[in-house]
Short mmCIF file of C-alpha atoms and ligand atoms in Angstrom, two decimals:
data_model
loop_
_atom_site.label_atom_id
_atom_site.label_comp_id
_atom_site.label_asym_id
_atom_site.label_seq_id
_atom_site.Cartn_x
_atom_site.Cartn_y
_atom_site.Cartn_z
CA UNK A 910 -19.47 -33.07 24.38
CA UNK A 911 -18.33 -36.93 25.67
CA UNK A 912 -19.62 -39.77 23.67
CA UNK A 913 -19.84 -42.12 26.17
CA UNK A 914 -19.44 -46.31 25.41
CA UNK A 915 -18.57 -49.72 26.56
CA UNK A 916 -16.89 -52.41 25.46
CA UNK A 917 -15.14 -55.55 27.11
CA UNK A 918 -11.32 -54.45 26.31
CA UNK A 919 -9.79 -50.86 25.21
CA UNK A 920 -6.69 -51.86 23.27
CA UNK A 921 -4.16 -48.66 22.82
CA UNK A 922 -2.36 -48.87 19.37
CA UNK A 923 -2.46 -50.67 15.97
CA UNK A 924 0.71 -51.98 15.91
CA UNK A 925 1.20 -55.82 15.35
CA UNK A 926 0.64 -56.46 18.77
CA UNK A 927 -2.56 -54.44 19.38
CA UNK A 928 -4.20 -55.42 16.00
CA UNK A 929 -3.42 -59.06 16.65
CA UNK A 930 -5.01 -58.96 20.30
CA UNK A 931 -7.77 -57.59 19.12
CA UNK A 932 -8.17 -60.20 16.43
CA UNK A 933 -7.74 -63.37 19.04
CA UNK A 934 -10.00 -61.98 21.45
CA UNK A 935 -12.55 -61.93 19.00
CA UNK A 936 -11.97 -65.35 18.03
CA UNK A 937 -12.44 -65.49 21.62
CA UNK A 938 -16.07 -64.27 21.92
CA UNK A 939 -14.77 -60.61 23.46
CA UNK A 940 -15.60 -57.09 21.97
CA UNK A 941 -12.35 -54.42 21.71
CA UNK A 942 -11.68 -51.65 20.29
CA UNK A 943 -8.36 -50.32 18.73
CA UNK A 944 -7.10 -46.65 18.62
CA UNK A 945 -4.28 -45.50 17.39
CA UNK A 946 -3.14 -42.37 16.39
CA UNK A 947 -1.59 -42.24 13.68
CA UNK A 948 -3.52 -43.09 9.99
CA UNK A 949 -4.20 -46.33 8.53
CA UNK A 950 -1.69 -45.84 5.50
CA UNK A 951 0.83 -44.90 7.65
CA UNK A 952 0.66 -47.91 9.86
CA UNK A 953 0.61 -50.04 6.54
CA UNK A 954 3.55 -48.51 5.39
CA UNK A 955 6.07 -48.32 8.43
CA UNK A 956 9.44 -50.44 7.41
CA UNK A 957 10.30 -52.38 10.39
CA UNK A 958 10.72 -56.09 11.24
CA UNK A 959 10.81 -58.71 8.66
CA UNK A 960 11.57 -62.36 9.88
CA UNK A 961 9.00 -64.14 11.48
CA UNK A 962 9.99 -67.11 13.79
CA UNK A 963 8.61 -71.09 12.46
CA UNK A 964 6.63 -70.32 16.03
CA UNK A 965 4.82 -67.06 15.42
CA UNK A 966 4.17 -68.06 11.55
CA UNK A 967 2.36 -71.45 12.92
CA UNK A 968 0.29 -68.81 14.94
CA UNK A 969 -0.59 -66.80 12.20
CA UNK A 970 -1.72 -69.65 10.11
CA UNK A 971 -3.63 -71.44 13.21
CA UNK A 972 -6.46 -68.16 13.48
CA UNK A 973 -6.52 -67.59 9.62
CA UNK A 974 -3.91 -65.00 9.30
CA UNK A 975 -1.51 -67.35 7.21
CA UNK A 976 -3.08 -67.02 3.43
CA UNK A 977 -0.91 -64.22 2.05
CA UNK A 978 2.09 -65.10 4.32
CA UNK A 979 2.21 -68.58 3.11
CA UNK A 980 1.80 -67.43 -0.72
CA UNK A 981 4.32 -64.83 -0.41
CA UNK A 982 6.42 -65.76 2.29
CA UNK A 983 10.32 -66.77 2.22
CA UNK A 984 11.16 -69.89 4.22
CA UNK A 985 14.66 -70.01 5.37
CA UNK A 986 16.05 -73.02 6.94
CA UNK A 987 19.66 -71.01 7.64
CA UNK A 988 21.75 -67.96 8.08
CA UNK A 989 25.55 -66.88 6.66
CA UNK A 990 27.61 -65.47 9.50
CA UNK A 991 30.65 -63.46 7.92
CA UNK A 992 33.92 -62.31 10.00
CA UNK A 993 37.35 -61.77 8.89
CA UNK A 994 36.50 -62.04 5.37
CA UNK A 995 35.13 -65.44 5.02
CA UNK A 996 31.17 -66.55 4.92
CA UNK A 997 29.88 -69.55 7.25
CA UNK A 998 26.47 -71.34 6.56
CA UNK A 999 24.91 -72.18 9.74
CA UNK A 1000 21.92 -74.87 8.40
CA UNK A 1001 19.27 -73.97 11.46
CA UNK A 1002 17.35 -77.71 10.50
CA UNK A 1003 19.94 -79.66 10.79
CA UNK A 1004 21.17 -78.06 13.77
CA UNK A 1005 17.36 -77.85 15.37
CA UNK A 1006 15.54 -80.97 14.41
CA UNK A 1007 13.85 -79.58 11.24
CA UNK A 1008 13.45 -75.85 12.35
CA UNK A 1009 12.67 -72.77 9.99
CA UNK A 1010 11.71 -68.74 9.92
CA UNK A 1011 9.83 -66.79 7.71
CA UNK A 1012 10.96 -63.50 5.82
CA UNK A 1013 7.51 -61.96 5.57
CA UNK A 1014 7.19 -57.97 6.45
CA UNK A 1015 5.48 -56.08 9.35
CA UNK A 1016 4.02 -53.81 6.74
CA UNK A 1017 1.96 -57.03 5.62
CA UNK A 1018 1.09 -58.50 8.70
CA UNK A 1019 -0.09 -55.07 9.67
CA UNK A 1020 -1.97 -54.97 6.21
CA UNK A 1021 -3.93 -58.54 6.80
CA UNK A 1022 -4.87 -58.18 10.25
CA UNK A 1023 -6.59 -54.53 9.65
CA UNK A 1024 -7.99 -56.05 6.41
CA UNK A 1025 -9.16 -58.67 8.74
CA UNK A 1026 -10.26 -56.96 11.30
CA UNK A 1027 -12.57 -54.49 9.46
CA UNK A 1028 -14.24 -57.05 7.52
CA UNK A 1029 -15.03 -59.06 10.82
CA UNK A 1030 -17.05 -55.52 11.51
CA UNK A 1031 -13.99 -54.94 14.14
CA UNK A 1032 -13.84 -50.81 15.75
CA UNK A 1033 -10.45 -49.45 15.28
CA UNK A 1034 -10.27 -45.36 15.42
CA UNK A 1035 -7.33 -44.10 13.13
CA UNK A 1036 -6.06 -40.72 13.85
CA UNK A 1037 -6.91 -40.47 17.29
CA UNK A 1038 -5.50 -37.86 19.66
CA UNK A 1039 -5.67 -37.14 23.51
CA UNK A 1040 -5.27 -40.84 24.34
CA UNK A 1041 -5.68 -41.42 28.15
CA UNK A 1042 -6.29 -44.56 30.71
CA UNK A 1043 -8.02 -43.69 33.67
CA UNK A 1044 -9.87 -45.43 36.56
CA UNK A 1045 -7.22 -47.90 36.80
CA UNK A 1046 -7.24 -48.59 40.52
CA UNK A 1047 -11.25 -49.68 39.80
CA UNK A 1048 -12.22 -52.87 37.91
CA UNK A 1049 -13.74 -50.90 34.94
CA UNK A 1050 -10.59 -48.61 33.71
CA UNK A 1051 -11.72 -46.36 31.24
CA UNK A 1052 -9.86 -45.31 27.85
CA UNK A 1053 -10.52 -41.76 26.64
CA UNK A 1054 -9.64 -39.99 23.30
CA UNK A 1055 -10.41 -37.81 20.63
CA UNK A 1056 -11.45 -39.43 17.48
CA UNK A 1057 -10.54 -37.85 13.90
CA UNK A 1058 -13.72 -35.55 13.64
CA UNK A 1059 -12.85 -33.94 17.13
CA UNK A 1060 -15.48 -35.41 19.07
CA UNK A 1061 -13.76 -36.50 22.66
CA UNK A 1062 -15.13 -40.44 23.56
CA UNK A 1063 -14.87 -42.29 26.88
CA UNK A 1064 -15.08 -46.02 26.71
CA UNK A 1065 -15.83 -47.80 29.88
CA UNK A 1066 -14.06 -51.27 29.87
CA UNK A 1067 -13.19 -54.69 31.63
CA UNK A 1068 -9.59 -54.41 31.11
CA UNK A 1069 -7.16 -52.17 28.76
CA UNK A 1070 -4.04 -53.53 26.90
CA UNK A 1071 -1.54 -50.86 26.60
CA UNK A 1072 -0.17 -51.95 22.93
CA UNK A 1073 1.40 -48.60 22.39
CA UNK A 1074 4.44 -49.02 21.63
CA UNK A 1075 7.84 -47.40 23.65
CA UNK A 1076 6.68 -44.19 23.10
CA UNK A 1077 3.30 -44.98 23.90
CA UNK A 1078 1.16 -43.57 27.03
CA UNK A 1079 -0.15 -46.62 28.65
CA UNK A 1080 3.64 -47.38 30.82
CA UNK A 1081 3.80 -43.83 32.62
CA UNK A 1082 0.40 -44.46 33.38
CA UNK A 1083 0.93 -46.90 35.97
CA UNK A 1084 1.25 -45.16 39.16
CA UNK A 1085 4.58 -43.89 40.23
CA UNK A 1086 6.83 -46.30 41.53
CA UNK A 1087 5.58 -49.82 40.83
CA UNK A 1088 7.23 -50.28 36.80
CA UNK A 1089 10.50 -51.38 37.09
CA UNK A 1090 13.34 -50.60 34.02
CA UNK A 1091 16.37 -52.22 32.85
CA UNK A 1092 18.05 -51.13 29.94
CA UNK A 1093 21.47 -50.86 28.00
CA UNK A 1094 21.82 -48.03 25.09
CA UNK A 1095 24.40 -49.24 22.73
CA UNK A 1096 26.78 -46.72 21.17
CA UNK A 1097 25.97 -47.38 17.46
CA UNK A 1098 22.91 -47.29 15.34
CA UNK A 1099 21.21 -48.88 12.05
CA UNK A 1100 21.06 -47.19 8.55
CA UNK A 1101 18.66 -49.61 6.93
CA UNK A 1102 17.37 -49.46 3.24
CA UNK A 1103 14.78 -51.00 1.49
CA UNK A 1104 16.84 -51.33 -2.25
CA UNK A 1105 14.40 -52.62 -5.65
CA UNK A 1106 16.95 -55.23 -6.34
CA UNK A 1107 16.67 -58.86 -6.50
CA UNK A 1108 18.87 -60.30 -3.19
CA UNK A 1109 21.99 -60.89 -4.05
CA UNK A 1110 21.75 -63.87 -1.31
CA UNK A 1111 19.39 -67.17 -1.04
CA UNK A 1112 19.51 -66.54 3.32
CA UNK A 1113 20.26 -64.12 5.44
CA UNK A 1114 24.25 -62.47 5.74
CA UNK A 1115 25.01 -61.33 9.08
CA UNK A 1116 28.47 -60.04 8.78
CA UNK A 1117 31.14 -58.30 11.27
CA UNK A 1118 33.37 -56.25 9.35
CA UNK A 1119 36.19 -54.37 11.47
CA UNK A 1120 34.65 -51.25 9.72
CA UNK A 1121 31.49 -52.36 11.29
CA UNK A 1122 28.24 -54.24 11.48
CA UNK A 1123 26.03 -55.25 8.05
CA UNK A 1124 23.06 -57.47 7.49
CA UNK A 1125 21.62 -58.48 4.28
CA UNK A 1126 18.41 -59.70 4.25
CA UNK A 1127 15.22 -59.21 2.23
CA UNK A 1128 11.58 -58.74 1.76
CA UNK A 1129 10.57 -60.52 -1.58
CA UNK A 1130 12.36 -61.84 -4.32
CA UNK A 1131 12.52 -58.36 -5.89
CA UNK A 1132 13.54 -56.23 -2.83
CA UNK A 1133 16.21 -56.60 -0.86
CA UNK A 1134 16.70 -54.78 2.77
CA UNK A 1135 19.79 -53.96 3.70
CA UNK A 1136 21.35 -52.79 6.69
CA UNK A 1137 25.16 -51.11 8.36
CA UNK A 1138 26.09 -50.30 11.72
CA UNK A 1139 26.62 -46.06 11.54
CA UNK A 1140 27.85 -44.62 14.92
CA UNK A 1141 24.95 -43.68 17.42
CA UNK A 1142 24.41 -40.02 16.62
CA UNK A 1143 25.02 -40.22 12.77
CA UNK A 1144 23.01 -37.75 10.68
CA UNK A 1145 21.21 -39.65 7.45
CA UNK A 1146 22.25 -36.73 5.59
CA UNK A 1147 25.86 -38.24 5.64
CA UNK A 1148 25.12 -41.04 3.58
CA UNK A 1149 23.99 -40.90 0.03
CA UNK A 1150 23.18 -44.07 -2.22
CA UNK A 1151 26.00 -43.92 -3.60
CA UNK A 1152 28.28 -44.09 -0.06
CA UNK A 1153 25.51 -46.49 1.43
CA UNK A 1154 26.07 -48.82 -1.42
CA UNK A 1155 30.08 -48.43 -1.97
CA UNK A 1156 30.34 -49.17 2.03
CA UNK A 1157 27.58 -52.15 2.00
CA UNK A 1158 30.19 -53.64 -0.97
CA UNK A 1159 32.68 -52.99 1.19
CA UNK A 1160 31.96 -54.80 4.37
CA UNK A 1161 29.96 -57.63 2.75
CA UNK A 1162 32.84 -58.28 0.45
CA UNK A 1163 33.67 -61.94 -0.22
CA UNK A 1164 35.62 -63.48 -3.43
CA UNK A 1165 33.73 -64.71 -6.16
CA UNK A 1166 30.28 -62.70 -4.93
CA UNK A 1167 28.75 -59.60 -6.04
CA UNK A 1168 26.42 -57.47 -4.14
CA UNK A 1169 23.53 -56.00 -6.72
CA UNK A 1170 22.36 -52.55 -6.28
CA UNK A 1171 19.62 -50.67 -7.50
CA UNK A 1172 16.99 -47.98 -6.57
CA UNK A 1173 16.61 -47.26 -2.82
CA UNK A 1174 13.64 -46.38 -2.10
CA UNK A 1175 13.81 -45.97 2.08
CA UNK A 1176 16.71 -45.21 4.11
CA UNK A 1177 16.40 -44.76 7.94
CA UNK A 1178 18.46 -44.55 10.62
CA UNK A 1179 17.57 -46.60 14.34
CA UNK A 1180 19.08 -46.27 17.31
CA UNK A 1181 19.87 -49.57 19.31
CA UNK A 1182 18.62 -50.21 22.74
CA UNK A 1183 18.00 -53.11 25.32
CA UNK A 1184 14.81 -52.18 27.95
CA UNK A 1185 12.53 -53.92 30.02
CA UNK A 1186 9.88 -52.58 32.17
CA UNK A 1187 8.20 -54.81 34.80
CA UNK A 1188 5.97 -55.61 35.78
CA UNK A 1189 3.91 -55.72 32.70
CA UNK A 1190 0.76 -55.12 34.65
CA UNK A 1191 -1.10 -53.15 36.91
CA UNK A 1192 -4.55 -54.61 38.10
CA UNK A 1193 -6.26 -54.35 34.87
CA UNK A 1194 -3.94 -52.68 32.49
CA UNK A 1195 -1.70 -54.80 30.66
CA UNK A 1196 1.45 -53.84 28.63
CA UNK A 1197 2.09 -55.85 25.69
CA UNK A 1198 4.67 -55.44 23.09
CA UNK A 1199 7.32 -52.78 22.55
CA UNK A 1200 5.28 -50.74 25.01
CA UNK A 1201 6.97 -52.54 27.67
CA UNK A 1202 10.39 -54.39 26.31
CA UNK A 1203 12.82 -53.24 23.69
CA UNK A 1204 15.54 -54.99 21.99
CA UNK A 1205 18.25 -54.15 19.61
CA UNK A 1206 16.98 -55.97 16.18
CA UNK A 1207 20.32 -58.21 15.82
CA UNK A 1208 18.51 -61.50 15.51
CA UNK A 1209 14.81 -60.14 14.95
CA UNK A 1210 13.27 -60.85 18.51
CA UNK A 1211 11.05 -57.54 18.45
CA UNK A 1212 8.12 -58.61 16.48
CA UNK A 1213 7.98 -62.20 17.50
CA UNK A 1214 8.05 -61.10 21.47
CA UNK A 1215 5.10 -58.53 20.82
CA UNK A 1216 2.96 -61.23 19.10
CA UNK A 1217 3.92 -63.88 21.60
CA UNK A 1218 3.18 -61.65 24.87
CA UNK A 1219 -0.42 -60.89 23.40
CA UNK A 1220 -1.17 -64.90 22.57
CA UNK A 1221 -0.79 -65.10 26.38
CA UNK A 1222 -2.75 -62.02 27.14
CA UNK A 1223 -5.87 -63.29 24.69
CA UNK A 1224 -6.05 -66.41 26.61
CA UNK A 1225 -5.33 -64.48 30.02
CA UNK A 1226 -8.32 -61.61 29.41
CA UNK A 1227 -10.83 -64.56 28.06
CA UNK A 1228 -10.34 -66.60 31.15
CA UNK A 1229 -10.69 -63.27 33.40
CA UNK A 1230 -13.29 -62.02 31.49
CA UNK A 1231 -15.45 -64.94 30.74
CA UNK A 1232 -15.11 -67.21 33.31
CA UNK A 1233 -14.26 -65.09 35.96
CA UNK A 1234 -11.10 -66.69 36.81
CA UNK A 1235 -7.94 -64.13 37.39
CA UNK A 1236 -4.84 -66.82 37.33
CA UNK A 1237 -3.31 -66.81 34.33
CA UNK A 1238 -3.86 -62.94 34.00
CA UNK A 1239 -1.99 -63.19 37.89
CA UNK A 1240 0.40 -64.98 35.97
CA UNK A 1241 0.27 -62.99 32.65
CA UNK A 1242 4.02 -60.56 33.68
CA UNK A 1243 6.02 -63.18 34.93
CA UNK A 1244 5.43 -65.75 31.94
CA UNK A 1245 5.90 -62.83 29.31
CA UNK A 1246 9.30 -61.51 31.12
CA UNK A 1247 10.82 -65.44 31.16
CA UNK A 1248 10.37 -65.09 27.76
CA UNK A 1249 11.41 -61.85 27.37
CA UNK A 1250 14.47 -62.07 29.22
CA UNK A 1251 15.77 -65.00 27.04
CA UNK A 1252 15.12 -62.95 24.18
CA UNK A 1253 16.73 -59.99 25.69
CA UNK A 1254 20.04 -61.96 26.30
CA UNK A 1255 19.71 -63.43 23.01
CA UNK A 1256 19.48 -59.75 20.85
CA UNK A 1257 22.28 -58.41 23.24
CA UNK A 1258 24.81 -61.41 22.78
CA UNK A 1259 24.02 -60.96 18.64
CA UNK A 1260 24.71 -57.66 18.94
CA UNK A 1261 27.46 -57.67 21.05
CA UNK A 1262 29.22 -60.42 19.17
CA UNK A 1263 28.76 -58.61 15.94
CA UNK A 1264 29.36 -54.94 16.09
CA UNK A 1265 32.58 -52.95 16.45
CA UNK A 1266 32.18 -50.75 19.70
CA UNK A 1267 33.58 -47.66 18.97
CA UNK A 1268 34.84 -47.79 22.89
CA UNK A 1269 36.09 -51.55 22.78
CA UNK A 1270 39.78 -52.09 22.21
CA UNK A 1271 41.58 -55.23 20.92
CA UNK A 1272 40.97 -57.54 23.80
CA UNK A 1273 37.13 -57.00 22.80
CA UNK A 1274 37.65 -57.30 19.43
CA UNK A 1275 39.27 -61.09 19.74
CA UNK A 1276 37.28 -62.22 21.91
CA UNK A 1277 34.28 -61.39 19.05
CA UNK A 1278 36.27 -63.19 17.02
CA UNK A 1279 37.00 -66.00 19.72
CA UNK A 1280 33.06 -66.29 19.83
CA UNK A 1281 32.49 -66.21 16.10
CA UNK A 1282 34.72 -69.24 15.61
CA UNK A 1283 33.39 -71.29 18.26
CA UNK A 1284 29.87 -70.37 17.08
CA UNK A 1285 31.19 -71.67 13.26
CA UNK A 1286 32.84 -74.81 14.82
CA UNK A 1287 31.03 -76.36 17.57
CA UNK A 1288 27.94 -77.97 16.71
CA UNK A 1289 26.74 -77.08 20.71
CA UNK A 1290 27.72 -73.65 20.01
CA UNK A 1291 25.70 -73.33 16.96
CA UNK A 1292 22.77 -75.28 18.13
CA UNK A 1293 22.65 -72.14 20.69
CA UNK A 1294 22.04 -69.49 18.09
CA UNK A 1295 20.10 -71.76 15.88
CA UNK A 1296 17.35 -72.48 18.84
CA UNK A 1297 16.96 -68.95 20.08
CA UNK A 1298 17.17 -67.36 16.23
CA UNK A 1299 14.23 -70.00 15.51
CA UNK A 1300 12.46 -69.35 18.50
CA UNK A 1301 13.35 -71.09 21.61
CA UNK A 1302 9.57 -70.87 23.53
CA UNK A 1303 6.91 -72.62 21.91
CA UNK A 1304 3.98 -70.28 20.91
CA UNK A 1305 0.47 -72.11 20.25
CA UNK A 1306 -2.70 -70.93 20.41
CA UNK A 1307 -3.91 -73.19 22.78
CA UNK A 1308 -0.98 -71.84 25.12
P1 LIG B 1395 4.47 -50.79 17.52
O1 LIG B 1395 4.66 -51.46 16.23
O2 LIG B 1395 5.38 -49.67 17.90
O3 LIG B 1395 2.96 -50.27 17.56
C1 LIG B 1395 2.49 -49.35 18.55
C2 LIG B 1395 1.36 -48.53 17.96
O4 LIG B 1395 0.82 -47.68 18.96
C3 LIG B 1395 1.85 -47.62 16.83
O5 LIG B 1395 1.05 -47.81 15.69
C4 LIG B 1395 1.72 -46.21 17.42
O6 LIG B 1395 1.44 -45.24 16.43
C5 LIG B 1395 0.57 -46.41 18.40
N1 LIG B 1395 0.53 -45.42 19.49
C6 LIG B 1395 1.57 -44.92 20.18
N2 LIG B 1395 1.13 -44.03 21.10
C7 LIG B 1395 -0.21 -43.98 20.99
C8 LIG B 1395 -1.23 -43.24 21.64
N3 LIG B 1395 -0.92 -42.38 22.63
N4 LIG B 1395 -2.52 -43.41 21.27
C9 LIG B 1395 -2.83 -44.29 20.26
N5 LIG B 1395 -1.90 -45.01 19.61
C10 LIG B 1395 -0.60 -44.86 19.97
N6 LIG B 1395 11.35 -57.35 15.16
C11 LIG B 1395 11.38 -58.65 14.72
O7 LIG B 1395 10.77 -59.52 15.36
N7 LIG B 1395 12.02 -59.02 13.56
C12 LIG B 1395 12.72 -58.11 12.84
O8 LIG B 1395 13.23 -58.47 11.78
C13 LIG B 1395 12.78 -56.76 13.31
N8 LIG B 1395 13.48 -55.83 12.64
C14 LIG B 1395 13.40 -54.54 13.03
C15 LIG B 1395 14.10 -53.61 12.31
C16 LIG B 1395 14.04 -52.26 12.68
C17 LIG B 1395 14.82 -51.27 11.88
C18 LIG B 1395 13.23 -51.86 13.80
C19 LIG B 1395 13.13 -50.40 14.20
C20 LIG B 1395 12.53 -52.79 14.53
C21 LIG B 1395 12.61 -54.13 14.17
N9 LIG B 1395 11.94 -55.09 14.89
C22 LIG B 1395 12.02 -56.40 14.48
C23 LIG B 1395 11.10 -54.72 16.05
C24 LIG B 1395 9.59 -54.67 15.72
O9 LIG B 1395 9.36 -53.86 14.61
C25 LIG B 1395 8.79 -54.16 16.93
O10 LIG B 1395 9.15 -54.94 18.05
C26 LIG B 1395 7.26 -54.22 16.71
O11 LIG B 1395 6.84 -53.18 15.87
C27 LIG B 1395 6.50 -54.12 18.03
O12 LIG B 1395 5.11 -54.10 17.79
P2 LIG B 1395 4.12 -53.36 18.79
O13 LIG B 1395 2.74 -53.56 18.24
O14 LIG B 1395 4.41 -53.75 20.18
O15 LIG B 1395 4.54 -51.83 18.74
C1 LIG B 1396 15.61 -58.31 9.57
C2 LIG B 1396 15.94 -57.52 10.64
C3 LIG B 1396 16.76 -58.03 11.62
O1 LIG B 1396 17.07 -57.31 12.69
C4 LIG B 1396 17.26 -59.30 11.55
O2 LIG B 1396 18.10 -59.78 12.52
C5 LIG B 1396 16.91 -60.10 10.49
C6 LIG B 1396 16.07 -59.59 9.51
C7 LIG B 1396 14.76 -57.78 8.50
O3 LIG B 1396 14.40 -56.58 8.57
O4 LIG B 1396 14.45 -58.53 7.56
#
């Protein structure tokens, strides 16, 4: 049996991105639901992004999303960049006119919108299966699953925001053809771990070692995240605490600090990529978030782009939906992929200027180094990495 239902728009995935759509457009006036197929804990729990740009976290706060984030949050006004054995403070207010970012996790923005959501009355289906988009060539595409207790729903909608993530559904379901990809693997990955120690650092260390990448950054003032370039197809298996932490001393080494270790209790490793699909919509299905672009996380762009792309979309669906009026959803791809793109060149020049490719040779290597002391030097040249790192579009609400 098909429980058939309605609503205004089917939003696939409760990611940041999906669960924050859903929350604007009801701020809006317009009924969603969320599914998502994995379970609530486990969305709750996933270790991902971490910095928050001063943009997205004026967001948050401007539809009631900023109460735990401003209690618990860590305001940064700065970043060390590290290279041939010597640390660099790069102050991003001085450089940017007053400008900040915000080390507050996914796992709790997750945690307050679904908190938020469900007490608002909001539908969101955990553990769904089956997900499908159909109809989409109609103006009432339909979004069809399988909730937890096995009983198979179609819900009828006005539009459907695919929110699912890369390995989501909603992409390949654009017909065949019209999506568009870029991309760039890179040959390294990320071992990251989430250590309960105090940070051995007041901002963030972004460090090229020529042993390889390593970040130090943090979630609260007792854990610390940590995390070191390991080549693309590396097995976590290779890398117990004890070699993650003697090779995390190693590369962050300066004289005079110490890097504090203690109990880790996470270790993952990520594989890098640069890819963007466009458009980011077909007639009424939208893509929103990771589901369409993916960036390597040198310089923290993921997060921030997903959140940013659905502010549009809210606005873009209300003035579609309510008023009947289809330009700014017409408009809806090309404004997201400006953006997009300038954060796409941003996490590839990080990344590029900070690794050690295993293929490069040492022409590549100096001119890494050529760009790390111009970066340290020129007041223009850090003004460019403080401005994108901080956030380089403005994101309101009233966008
Ligand atoms: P997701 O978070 O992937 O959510 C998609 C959701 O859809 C998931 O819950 C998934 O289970 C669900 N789903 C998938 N398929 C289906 C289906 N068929 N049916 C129903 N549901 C489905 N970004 C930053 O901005 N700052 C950082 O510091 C940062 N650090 C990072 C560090 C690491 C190690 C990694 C891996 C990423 C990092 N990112 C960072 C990127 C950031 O985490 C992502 O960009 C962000 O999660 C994107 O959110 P999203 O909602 O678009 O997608
Ligand atoms: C974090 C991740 C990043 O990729 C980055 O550039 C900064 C911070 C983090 O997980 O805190």
């Amino acid at each position: 049996m098909t429980v058939t239902s309605r609503t205004q728009v089917g939003i696939v995935g409760a990611g940041p991105a999906g669960l924050l759509l859903s929350h604007l457009l009801a701020l809006r006036g317009i009924d969603s639901i969320v599914v998502e197929n994995r379970s609530r804990a486990y969305c709750e729990a996933r270790q991902r992004a971490g910095l928050l740009e001063a943009g997205t976290v004026e967001l948050l706060r401007t539809v009631g999303l900023g109460d735990r984030m401003d209690a618990e949050g860590l305001e940064h006004g700065g970043i060390y960049l590290q290279f041939e054995g010597e640390r660099h403070h790069l102050d991003f207010r001085d450089l940017t006119g007053g400008r900040w970012v915000t080390i507050y996790a996914q796992t709790e923005i997750v945690k307050d919108l679904i908190r938020t959501r469900l007490a608002a009355g909001a539908m969101i289906e955990f553990e769904v299966s089956d997900t499908e988009v159909g109809e989409l060539d109609t103006e009432r595409p339909v979004l069809r699953f399988t909730d937890a207790g096995g009983t198979r729903h179609e819900v009828v909608c006005d539009a459907i925001a695919g929110c699912d993530g890369f390995h989501g559904i909603c992409r390949d379901s654009m017909p065949p053809g019209l999506i568009r990809v870029a991309e760039r693997e890179y040959p390294y990955s990320w071992l990251g771990i989430l250590a309960h120690v105090p940070p051995s650092t007041d901002e963030l260390i972004y460090c090229r070692h020529q042993d390889g990448f390593a970040l130090h950054t943090m979630r609260t003032p007792q854990v610390s995240r940590l995390y070191l370039q390991v080549p693309a197809d590396e097995d976590i298996e290779a890398w117990s605490d004890d070699r993650i932490w003697a090779e995390l001393r190693h590369r962050l080494e300066v004289p005079g600090w110490e890097l504090k270790d203690g109990h880790i209790s996470e270790k993952a490793i990520s594989p890098m990529r640069s890819f963007v699909a466009s458009p980011m919509r077909y007639r009424r299905l939208f893509l929103a978030g990771d589901a369409a672009h993916i960036v390597p996380p040198t310089g923290a762009k993921g997060l921030n782009l997903a959140l940013a792309d659905v502010t549009v979309l809210a606005k873009a669906l209300s003035s579609l939906l309510k008023d009947g009026r289809a330009g700014l959803a017409d408009a809806y791809s090309d404004a997201s992929l400006t953006r997009v793109w300038r954060a796409t060149h941003f996490s590839w020049w990080m990344t590029s200027m900070l690794h050690v490719d295993p293929q490069s040779d040492q022409f590549g290597a100096e001119l890494q180094l050529a760009q790390l002391r111009y970066v340290i030097s020129s007041r223009a040249a850090a003004t460019t990495l403080a401005e994108n790192y901080t956030g380089y579009f403005p994101l309101t609400w009233e966008y």
